[in-house]
């Protein structure tokens, strides 16, 4: 479904991604881990066309996401993204935050958008908060509105960049439960997270990235119990 081929990206003199190759099949959950600055966020941003690659290609099925004539908005409809920083519109209710894209990008009627938004809010456990403004919601609830907003576009793939790292443990759990629900539904996901319980339970594969390169990739048991590389072992030791 998602194919990353020899992707390179530099900022100035700093090579942030150095020849990344990765394939994610439909229904797979790819968890990305690695030290700070290893290029995890940059990689997600490239997949979503928020950042342009220097060379290499990223394909979603047959669509070359990285091609100059591919419309970034079309990419972002099919590849939803949830960030660490909850970026809701403060002056809009939860429901309006979700309907906005449906109206503008998908051309839904007001009524269609409302129905869709309410069903997505229900999916993330927020049916009764549709009329609340972001300031009236907890961090975990805001993050779930962000997830509902991305899901409303009916994406092929969902990207998560440390969706719980700004949250208290209790609020993190609400968000992780929603993510687990998506895993159970068979959603294709690429997730950057420090939540090793999610990685252990939810990941099809874990990719360990360091200094812009994939050091090791495999099923969770391999990376946790039996890493092939010393570097991987050290990393998992350090976050235990
Ligand atoms: P963290 O775990 O801290 O979130 P990360 O693995 O997500 O780290 P990235 O955010 O991808 O790392 O950053 C990789 C490197 O690229 C860092 O050294 C960062 O300073 C640099 N970088 C990222 N974005 C930019 C930018 N827009 N301009 C310049 N340098 C950048
Ligand atoms: Mg990051």
PDB file of C-alpha atoms and ligand atoms in Angstrom:
ATOM      1  CA  UNK A   1       0.000   0.000   0.000  1.00  0.00           C
ATOM      2  CA  UNK A   2       2.732   2.435   1.038  1.00  0.00           C
ATOM      3  CA  UNK A   3       6.197   2.145  -0.498  1.00  0.00           C
ATOM      4  CA  UNK A   4       9.146   4.317   0.407  1.00  0.00           C
ATOM      5  CA  UNK A   5      12.083   4.015  -1.973  1.00  0.00           C
ATOM      6  CA  UNK A   6      15.536   5.402  -1.255  1.00  0.00           C
ATOM      7  CA  UNK A   7      14.345   8.648   0.303  1.00  0.00           C
ATOM      8  CA  UNK A   8      16.952  11.276   1.142  1.00  0.00           C
ATOM      9  CA  UNK A   9      16.383  14.583   2.877  1.00  0.00           C
ATOM     10  CA  UNK A  10      18.803  17.223   4.144  1.00  0.00           C
ATOM     11  CA  UNK A  11      18.407  20.461   5.997  1.00  0.00           C
ATOM     12  CA  UNK A  12      21.451  22.527   5.084  1.00  0.00           C
ATOM     13  CA  UNK A  13      24.474  20.307   5.734  1.00  0.00           C
ATOM     14  CA  UNK A  14      22.545  17.894   7.910  1.00  0.00           C
ATOM     15  CA  UNK A  15      21.433  14.680   6.248  1.00  0.00           C
ATOM     16  CA  UNK A  16      18.251  13.861   8.132  1.00  0.00           C
ATOM     17  CA  UNK A  17      17.046  10.914   6.030  1.00  0.00           C
ATOM     18  CA  UNK A  18      19.732   8.818   4.384  1.00  0.00           C
ATOM     19  CA  UNK A  19      18.273   6.353   1.937  1.00  0.00           C
ATOM     20  CA  UNK A  20      15.104   5.142   3.631  1.00  0.00           C
ATOM     21  CA  UNK A  21      13.392   2.072   2.133  1.00  0.00           C
ATOM     22  CA  UNK A  22      10.197   0.845   3.710  1.00  0.00           C
ATOM     23  CA  UNK A  23       7.065  -0.990   2.636  1.00  0.00           C
ATOM     24  CA  UNK A  24       3.855  -1.028   4.604  1.00  0.00           C
ATOM     25  CA  UNK A  25       1.083  -3.389   3.523  1.00  0.00           C
ATOM     26  CA  UNK A  26      -2.608  -2.731   3.870  1.00  0.00           C
ATOM     27  CA  UNK A  27      -3.721  -3.300   7.456  1.00  0.00           C
ATOM     28  CA  UNK A  28      -0.197  -3.200   8.823  1.00  0.00           C
ATOM     29  CA  UNK A  29       0.798  -1.118  11.821  1.00  0.00           C
ATOM     30  CA  UNK A  30       4.342   0.163  11.498  1.00  0.00           C
ATOM     31  CA  UNK A  31       5.784   1.639  14.677  1.00  0.00           C
ATOM     32  CA  UNK A  32       8.770   3.962  14.250  1.00  0.00           C
ATOM     33  CA  UNK A  33      11.130   4.434  17.149  1.00  0.00           C
ATOM     34  CA  UNK A  34      14.514   6.048  17.525  1.00  0.00           C
ATOM     35  CA  UNK A  35      16.476   8.697  19.377  1.00  0.00           C
ATOM     36  CA  UNK A  36      15.495  12.349  19.243  1.00  0.00           C
ATOM     37  CA  UNK A  37      16.606  13.873  15.957  1.00  0.00           C
ATOM     38  CA  UNK A  38      16.821  10.547  14.135  1.00  0.00           C
ATOM     39  CA  UNK A  39      14.368  11.733  11.478  1.00  0.00           C
ATOM     40  CA  UNK A  40      11.079  10.133  12.544  1.00  0.00           C
ATOM     41  CA  UNK A  41       8.927  13.241  12.205  1.00  0.00           C
ATOM     42  CA  UNK A  42      10.661  14.211   8.979  1.00  0.00           C
ATOM     43  CA  UNK A  43       9.809  10.822   7.555  1.00  0.00           C
ATOM     44  CA  UNK A  44       6.109  11.159   8.418  1.00  0.00           C
ATOM     45  CA  UNK A  45       6.088  14.666   7.016  1.00  0.00           C
ATOM     46  CA  UNK A  46       7.546  13.419   3.754  1.00  0.00           C
ATOM     47  CA  UNK A  47       4.886  10.685   3.518  1.00  0.00           C
ATOM     48  CA  UNK A  48       2.211  13.333   3.927  1.00  0.00           C
ATOM     49  CA  UNK A  49       3.877  15.846   1.582  1.00  0.00           C
ATOM     50  CA  UNK A  50       4.289  18.387   4.380  1.00  0.00           C
ATOM     51  CA  UNK A  51       7.997  18.184   3.570  1.00  0.00           C
ATOM     52  CA  UNK A  52       9.460  17.595   0.103  1.00  0.00           C
ATOM     53  CA  UNK A  53      12.037  14.826  -0.292  1.00  0.00           C
ATOM     54  CA  UNK A  54      15.379  15.658  -1.933  1.00  0.00           C
ATOM     55  CA  UNK A  55      15.452  12.362  -3.811  1.00  0.00           C
ATOM     56  CA  UNK A  56      13.712   9.025  -3.833  1.00  0.00           C
ATOM     57  CA  UNK A  57      10.025   8.229  -4.113  1.00  0.00           C
ATOM     58  CA  UNK A  58       7.058   7.490  -1.914  1.00  0.00           C
ATOM     59  CA  UNK A  59       4.127   5.632  -3.434  1.00  0.00           C
ATOM     60  CA  UNK A  60       0.611   5.134  -2.152  1.00  0.00           C
ATOM     61  CA  UNK A  61      -0.460   2.235  -4.371  1.00  0.00           C
ATOM     62  CA  UNK A  62       0.248   3.678  -7.826  1.00  0.00           C
ATOM     63  CA  UNK A  63       0.217   7.305  -6.776  1.00  0.00           C
ATOM     64  CA  UNK A  64       3.680   8.869  -6.609  1.00  0.00           C
ATOM     65  CA  UNK A  65       3.190  11.057  -3.551  1.00  0.00           C
ATOM     66  CA  UNK A  66       6.524  12.768  -4.158  1.00  0.00           C
ATOM     67  CA  UNK A  67       5.931  13.694  -7.822  1.00  0.00           C
ATOM     68  CA  UNK A  68       5.891  17.422  -8.538  1.00  0.00           C
ATOM     69  CA  UNK A  69       2.538  17.155 -10.328  1.00  0.00           C
ATOM     70  CA  UNK A  70       0.853  15.293  -7.470  1.00  0.00           C
ATOM     71  CA  UNK A  71      -1.426  17.613  -5.531  1.00  0.00           C
ATOM     72  CA  UNK A  72      -0.419  17.657  -1.830  1.00  0.00           C
ATOM     73  CA  UNK A  73      -4.063  18.114  -0.811  1.00  0.00           C
ATOM     74  CA  UNK A  74      -5.012  14.925  -2.639  1.00  0.00           C
ATOM     75  CA  UNK A  75      -2.244  13.139  -0.732  1.00  0.00           C
ATOM     76  CA  UNK A  76      -3.436  14.473   2.607  1.00  0.00           C
ATOM     77  CA  UNK A  77      -6.988  13.292   1.965  1.00  0.00           C
ATOM     78  CA  UNK A  78      -5.720   9.743   1.593  1.00  0.00           C
ATOM     79  CA  UNK A  79      -3.043   9.938   4.271  1.00  0.00           C
ATOM     80  CA  UNK A  80      -4.369  11.378   7.534  1.00  0.00           C
ATOM     81  CA  UNK A  81      -1.989  12.724  10.148  1.00  0.00           C
ATOM     82  CA  UNK A  82      -2.250  13.314  13.878  1.00  0.00           C
ATOM     83  CA  UNK A  83       0.453  15.392  15.564  1.00  0.00           C
ATOM     84  CA  UNK A  84       1.721  15.717  19.093  1.00  0.00           C
ATOM     85  CA  UNK A  85       0.510  19.306  19.238  1.00  0.00           C
ATOM     86  CA  UNK A  86      -3.215  19.367  19.092  1.00  0.00           C
ATOM     87  CA  UNK A  87      -4.015  21.792  16.312  1.00  0.00           C
ATOM     88  CA  UNK A  88      -7.763  22.345  16.517  1.00  0.00           C
ATOM     89  CA  UNK A  89      -9.433  25.625  15.624  1.00  0.00           C
ATOM     90  CA  UNK A  90     -10.139  27.222  18.998  1.00  0.00           C
ATOM     91  CA  UNK A  91     -13.149  29.194  17.810  1.00  0.00           C
ATOM     92  CA  UNK A  92     -14.918  26.136  16.398  1.00  0.00           C
ATOM     93  CA  UNK A  93     -16.762  23.348  18.203  1.00  0.00           C
ATOM     94  CA  UNK A  94     -15.486  19.773  18.040  1.00  0.00           C
ATOM     95  CA  UNK A  95     -18.102  19.000  15.385  1.00  0.00           C
ATOM     96  CA  UNK A  96     -17.176  22.055  13.292  1.00  0.00           C
ATOM     97  CA  UNK A  97     -13.504  21.126  13.498  1.00  0.00           C
ATOM     98  CA  UNK A  98     -14.421  17.823  11.881  1.00  0.00           C
ATOM     99  CA  UNK A  99     -16.942  19.127   9.324  1.00  0.00           C
ATOM    100  CA  UNK A 100     -14.652  21.864   7.987  1.00  0.00           C
ATOM    101  CA  UNK A 101     -12.521  19.583   5.831  1.00  0.00           C
ATOM    102  CA  UNK A 102     -15.518  17.534   4.739  1.00  0.00           C
ATOM    103  CA  UNK A 103     -17.240  20.673   3.467  1.00  0.00           C
ATOM    104  CA  UNK A 104     -14.200  22.329   1.920  1.00  0.00           C
ATOM    105  CA  UNK A 105     -12.186  19.419   0.594  1.00  0.00           C
ATOM    106  CA  UNK A 106     -14.711  16.639   0.093  1.00  0.00           C
ATOM    107  CA  UNK A 107     -17.603  18.865  -0.957  1.00  0.00           C
ATOM    108  CA  UNK A 108     -20.068  17.336   1.513  1.00  0.00           C
ATOM    109  CA  UNK A 109     -23.367  19.124   2.074  1.00  0.00           C
ATOM    110  CA  UNK A 110     -23.901  20.671   5.487  1.00  0.00           C
ATOM    111  CA  UNK A 111     -26.157  17.818   6.588  1.00  0.00           C
ATOM    112  CA  UNK A 112     -23.888  15.081   5.191  1.00  0.00           C
ATOM    113  CA  UNK A 113     -20.880  16.639   6.906  1.00  0.00           C
ATOM    114  CA  UNK A 114     -22.735  16.879  10.189  1.00  0.00           C
ATOM    115  CA  UNK A 115     -23.770  13.237  10.084  1.00  0.00           C
ATOM    116  CA  UNK A 116     -20.293  12.117   9.156  1.00  0.00           C
ATOM    117  CA  UNK A 117     -18.685  14.251  11.879  1.00  0.00           C
ATOM    118  CA  UNK A 118     -21.039  12.926  14.531  1.00  0.00           C
ATOM    119  CA  UNK A 119     -20.358   9.330  13.576  1.00  0.00           C
ATOM    120  CA  UNK A 120     -16.575   9.925  13.650  1.00  0.00           C
ATOM    121  CA  UNK A 121     -16.842  11.636  17.028  1.00  0.00           C
ATOM    122  CA  UNK A 122     -18.794   8.646  18.254  1.00  0.00           C
ATOM    123  CA  UNK A 123     -16.055   6.357  16.913  1.00  0.00           C
ATOM    124  CA  UNK A 124     -13.510   8.110  19.173  1.00  0.00           C
ATOM    125  CA  UNK A 125     -15.874   8.137  22.153  1.00  0.00           C
ATOM    126  CA  UNK A 126     -16.867  11.795  21.986  1.00  0.00           C
ATOM    127  CA  UNK A 127     -20.493  11.638  20.875  1.00  0.00           C
ATOM    128  CA  UNK A 128     -21.534  13.839  23.789  1.00  0.00           C
ATOM    129  CA  UNK A 129     -18.836  16.486  23.244  1.00  0.00           C
ATOM    130  CA  UNK A 130     -19.719  17.504  19.679  1.00  0.00           C
ATOM    131  CA  UNK A 131     -20.805  20.991  20.748  1.00  0.00           C
ATOM    132  CA  UNK A 132     -17.834  21.643  23.038  1.00  0.00           C
ATOM    133  CA  UNK A 133     -15.087  24.086  22.138  1.00  0.00           C
ATOM    134  CA  UNK A 134     -11.443  22.983  22.368  1.00  0.00           C
ATOM    135  CA  UNK A 135     -10.930  25.019  25.554  1.00  0.00           C
ATOM    136  CA  UNK A 136     -13.654  22.926  27.209  1.00  0.00           C
ATOM    137  CA  UNK A 137     -11.960  19.633  26.311  1.00  0.00           C
ATOM    138  CA  UNK A 138      -9.117  17.764  27.994  1.00  0.00           C
ATOM    139  CA  UNK A 139      -5.884  17.153  26.092  1.00  0.00           C
ATOM    140  CA  UNK A 140      -6.920  13.575  25.437  1.00  0.00           C
ATOM    141  CA  UNK A 141     -10.316  14.654  24.156  1.00  0.00           C
ATOM    142  CA  UNK A 142      -8.757  17.257  21.879  1.00  0.00           C
ATOM    143  CA  UNK A 143      -6.392  14.671  20.519  1.00  0.00           C
ATOM    144  CA  UNK A 144      -9.352  12.371  19.828  1.00  0.00           C
ATOM    145  CA  UNK A 145     -11.133  15.167  17.950  1.00  0.00           C
ATOM    146  CA  UNK A 146      -7.966  15.445  15.868  1.00  0.00           C
ATOM    147  CA  UNK A 147      -8.156  11.722  15.149  1.00  0.00           C
ATOM    148  CA  UNK A 148     -11.868  11.998  14.256  1.00  0.00           C
ATOM    149  CA  UNK A 149     -11.065  14.863  11.904  1.00  0.00           C
ATOM    150  CA  UNK A 150      -8.437  12.793  10.100  1.00  0.00           C
ATOM    151  CA  UNK A 151     -10.681   9.696   9.981  1.00  0.00           C
ATOM    152  CA  UNK A 152     -13.567  11.700   8.524  1.00  0.00           C
ATOM    153  CA  UNK A 153     -11.612  12.052   5.285  1.00  0.00           C
ATOM    154  CA  UNK A 154     -11.709   8.258   4.974  1.00  0.00           C
ATOM    155  CA  UNK A 155      -7.930   7.917   4.607  1.00  0.00           C
ATOM    156  CA  UNK A 156      -6.089   4.848   3.333  1.00  0.00           C
ATOM    157  CA  UNK A 157      -3.333   5.370   5.886  1.00  0.00           C
ATOM    158  CA  UNK A 158      -3.130   7.151   9.240  1.00  0.00           C
ATOM    159  CA  UNK A 159       0.129   8.689  10.467  1.00  0.00           C
ATOM    160  CA  UNK A 160       0.598   9.421  14.159  1.00  0.00           C
ATOM    161  CA  UNK A 161       3.515  11.518  15.438  1.00  0.00           C
ATOM    162  CA  UNK A 162       3.803  11.008  19.197  1.00  0.00           C
ATOM    163  CA  UNK A 163       0.078  11.554  19.712  1.00  0.00           C
ATOM    164  CA  UNK A 164       0.262  10.956  23.458  1.00  0.00           C
ATOM    165  CA  UNK A 165       3.583  12.446  24.483  1.00  0.00           C
ATOM    166  CA  UNK A 166       2.038  15.737  25.626  1.00  0.00           C
ATOM    167  CA  UNK A 167      -0.579  13.962  27.751  1.00  0.00           C
ATOM    168  CA  UNK A 168      -0.808  12.646  31.305  1.00  0.00           C
ATOM    169  CA  UNK A 169      -0.852   8.849  31.516  1.00  0.00           C
ATOM    170  CA  UNK A 170      -4.590   8.699  32.117  1.00  0.00           C
ATOM    171  CA  UNK A 171      -5.376  10.858  29.094  1.00  0.00           C
ATOM    172  CA  UNK A 172      -2.812   8.964  27.036  1.00  0.00           C
ATOM    173  CA  UNK A 173      -4.748   5.793  27.688  1.00  0.00           C
ATOM    174  CA  UNK A 174      -7.935   7.229  26.172  1.00  0.00           C
ATOM    175  CA  UNK A 175      -6.044   8.048  23.011  1.00  0.00           C
ATOM    176  CA  UNK A 176      -4.215   4.723  22.933  1.00  0.00           C
ATOM    177  CA  UNK A 177      -7.537   2.905  23.278  1.00  0.00           C
ATOM    178  CA  UNK A 178      -8.862   4.720  20.233  1.00  0.00           C
ATOM    179  CA  UNK A 179      -5.690   3.801  18.345  1.00  0.00           C
ATOM    180  CA  UNK A 180      -6.028   0.180  19.436  1.00  0.00           C
ATOM    181  CA  UNK A 181      -9.574   0.283  18.095  1.00  0.00           C
ATOM    182  CA  UNK A 182      -8.232   1.393  14.718  1.00  0.00           C
ATOM    183  CA  UNK A 183      -5.706  -1.429  14.770  1.00  0.00           C
ATOM    184  CA  UNK A 184      -8.569  -3.859  15.425  1.00  0.00           C
ATOM    185  CA  UNK A 185     -10.501  -2.387  12.494  1.00  0.00           C
ATOM    186  CA  UNK A 186      -7.556  -3.100  10.226  1.00  0.00           C
ATOM    187  CA  UNK A 187      -6.488   0.504   9.622  1.00  0.00           C
ATOM    188  CA  UNK A 188      -3.067   0.898   8.019  1.00  0.00           C
ATOM    189  CA  UNK A 189      -1.003   3.010  10.389  1.00  0.00           C
ATOM    190  CA  UNK A 190       2.491   4.440  10.747  1.00  0.00           C
ATOM    191  CA  UNK A 191       3.015   5.454  14.360  1.00  0.00           C
ATOM    192  CA  UNK A 192       5.887   7.285  16.020  1.00  0.00           C
ATOM    193  CA  UNK A 193       5.542   6.634  19.729  1.00  0.00           C
ATOM    194  CA  UNK A 194       7.391   6.044  22.958  1.00  0.00           C
ATOM    195  CA  UNK A 195       4.473   3.966  24.223  1.00  0.00           C
ATOM    196  CA  UNK A 196       6.114   0.590  24.254  1.00  0.00           C
ATOM    197  CA  UNK A 197       2.945  -1.149  25.389  1.00  0.00           C
ATOM    198  CA  UNK A 198       1.257   0.029  22.203  1.00  0.00           C
ATOM    199  CA  UNK A 199       4.292  -1.009  20.177  1.00  0.00           C
ATOM    200  CA  UNK A 200       4.338  -4.458  21.739  1.00  0.00           C
ATOM    201  CA  UNK A 201       0.614  -5.075  21.440  1.00  0.00           C
ATOM    202  CA  UNK A 202      -0.323  -3.179  18.294  1.00  0.00           C
ATOM    203  CA  UNK A 203       2.649  -3.179  15.944  1.00  0.00           C
ATOM    204  CA  UNK A 204       2.959  -5.535  12.999  1.00  0.00           C
ATOM    205  CA  UNK A 205       6.548  -4.379  12.797  1.00  0.00           C
ATOM    206  CA  UNK A 206       8.854  -1.991  14.576  1.00  0.00           C
ATOM    207  CA  UNK A 207      11.384   0.075  12.695  1.00  0.00           C
ATOM    208  CA  UNK A 208      14.314   1.440  14.654  1.00  0.00           C
ATOM    209  CA  UNK A 209      15.755   4.544  13.063  1.00  0.00           C
ATOM    210  CA  UNK A 210      19.030   6.215  14.024  1.00  0.00           C
ATOM    211  CA  UNK A 211      20.755   9.124  12.303  1.00  0.00           C
ATOM    212  CA  UNK A 212      18.443   8.964   9.329  1.00  0.00           C
ATOM    213  CA  UNK A 213      18.936   5.285   8.611  1.00  0.00           C
ATOM    214  CA  UNK A 214      16.922   2.181   9.379  1.00  0.00           C
ATOM    215  CA  UNK A 215      19.112   0.199  11.739  1.00  0.00           C
ATOM    216  CA  UNK A 216      16.728  -2.666  12.287  1.00  0.00           C
ATOM    217  CA  UNK A 217      13.178  -3.641  11.398  1.00  0.00           C
ATOM    218  CA  UNK A 218      11.160  -6.619  12.489  1.00  0.00           C
ATOM    219  CA  UNK A 219       8.284  -7.956  14.552  1.00  0.00           C
ATOM    220  CA  UNK A 220       8.018  -6.509  18.073  1.00  0.00           C
ATOM    221  CA  UNK A 221       9.320  -9.716  19.713  1.00  0.00           C
ATOM    222  CA  UNK A 222      12.522  -9.474  17.682  1.00  0.00           C
ATOM    223  CA  UNK A 223      13.279  -5.871  18.567  1.00  0.00           C
ATOM    224  CA  UNK A 224      12.304  -6.193  22.210  1.00  0.00           C
ATOM    225  CA  UNK A 225      13.727  -9.622  23.041  1.00  0.00           C
ATOM    226  CA  UNK A 226      16.246 -10.435  20.405  1.00  0.00           C
ATOM    227  CA  UNK A 227      17.622  -7.433  18.554  1.00  0.00           C
ATOM    228  CA  UNK A 228      20.187  -8.196  15.885  1.00  0.00           C
ATOM    229  CA  UNK A 229      22.044  -4.928  16.349  1.00  0.00           C
ATOM    230  CA  UNK A 230      23.821  -3.654  19.434  1.00  0.00           C
ATOM    231  CA  UNK A 231      22.475  -0.183  18.710  1.00  0.00           C
ATOM    232  CA  UNK A 232      18.895  -1.450  18.900  1.00  0.00           C
ATOM    233  CA  UNK A 233      19.562  -3.278  22.155  1.00  0.00           C
ATOM    234  CA  UNK A 234      21.046  -0.114  23.678  1.00  0.00           C
ATOM    235  CA  UNK A 235      18.077   1.954  22.599  1.00  0.00           C
ATOM    236  CA  UNK A 236      15.488  -0.398  24.067  1.00  0.00           C
ATOM    237  CA  UNK A 237      17.590  -0.671  27.218  1.00  0.00           C
ATOM    238  CA  UNK A 238      17.653   3.130  27.542  1.00  0.00           C
ATOM    239  CA  UNK A 239      13.884   3.570  27.347  1.00  0.00           C
ATOM    240  CA  UNK A 240      12.959   0.717  29.642  1.00  0.00           C
TER     241      UNK A 240
HETATM  242  P1  LIG B   1      12.122  13.748  18.093  1.00  0.00           P
HETATM  243  O1  LIG B   1      12.130  12.377  18.696  1.00  0.00           O
HETATM  244  O2  LIG B   1      12.841  14.725  18.949  1.00  0.00           O
HETATM  245  O3  LIG B   1      10.769  14.212  17.681  1.00  0.00           O
HETATM  246  P2  LIG B   1      12.693  13.128  15.302  1.00  0.00           P
HETATM  247  O4  LIG B   1      13.261  11.769  15.140  1.00  0.00           O
HETATM  248  O5  LIG B   1      11.255  13.311  15.016  1.00  0.00           O
HETATM  249  O6  LIG B   1      13.045  13.661  16.758  1.00  0.00           O
HETATM  250  P3  LIG B   1      13.078  15.117  13.264  1.00  0.00           P
HETATM  251  O7  LIG B   1      12.108  16.092  13.814  1.00  0.00           O
HETATM  252  O8  LIG B   1      12.696  14.391  12.044  1.00  0.00           O
HETATM  253  O9  LIG B   1      13.553  14.085  14.368  1.00  0.00           O
HETATM  254  O10 LIG B   1      14.401  15.932  13.000  1.00  0.00           O
HETATM  255  C1  LIG B   1      15.573  15.358  12.477  1.00  0.00           C
HETATM  256  C2  LIG B   1      16.625  16.431  12.335  1.00  0.00           C
HETATM  257  O11 LIG B   1      16.218  17.365  11.340  1.00  0.00           O
HETATM  258  C3  LIG B   1      16.861  17.231  13.603  1.00  0.00           C
HETATM  259  O12 LIG B   1      18.251  17.451  13.748  1.00  0.00           O
HETATM  260  C4  LIG B   1      16.149  18.538  13.348  1.00  0.00           C
HETATM  261  O13 LIG B   1      16.788  19.595  13.997  1.00  0.00           O
HETATM  262  C5  LIG B   1      16.237  18.672  11.841  1.00  0.00           C
HETATM  263  N1  LIG B   1      15.076  19.395  11.285  1.00  0.00           N
HETATM  264  C6  LIG B   1      13.812  18.952  11.298  1.00  0.00           C
HETATM  265  N2  LIG B   1      12.988  19.820  10.688  1.00  0.00           N
HETATM  266  C7  LIG B   1      13.761  20.843  10.278  1.00  0.00           C
HETATM  267  C8  LIG B   1      13.504  22.078   9.585  1.00  0.00           C
HETATM  268  N3  LIG B   1      12.271  22.404   9.171  1.00  0.00           N
HETATM  269  N4  LIG B   1      14.547  22.881   9.337  1.00  0.00           N
HETATM  270  C9  LIG B   1      15.798  22.539   9.727  1.00  0.00           C
HETATM  271  N5  LIG B   1      16.108  21.417  10.380  1.00  0.00           N
HETATM  272  C10 LIG B   1      15.113  20.576  10.663  1.00  0.00           C
HETATM  273 MG1  LIG B   2       9.623  14.043  16.092  1.00  0.00          MG
END
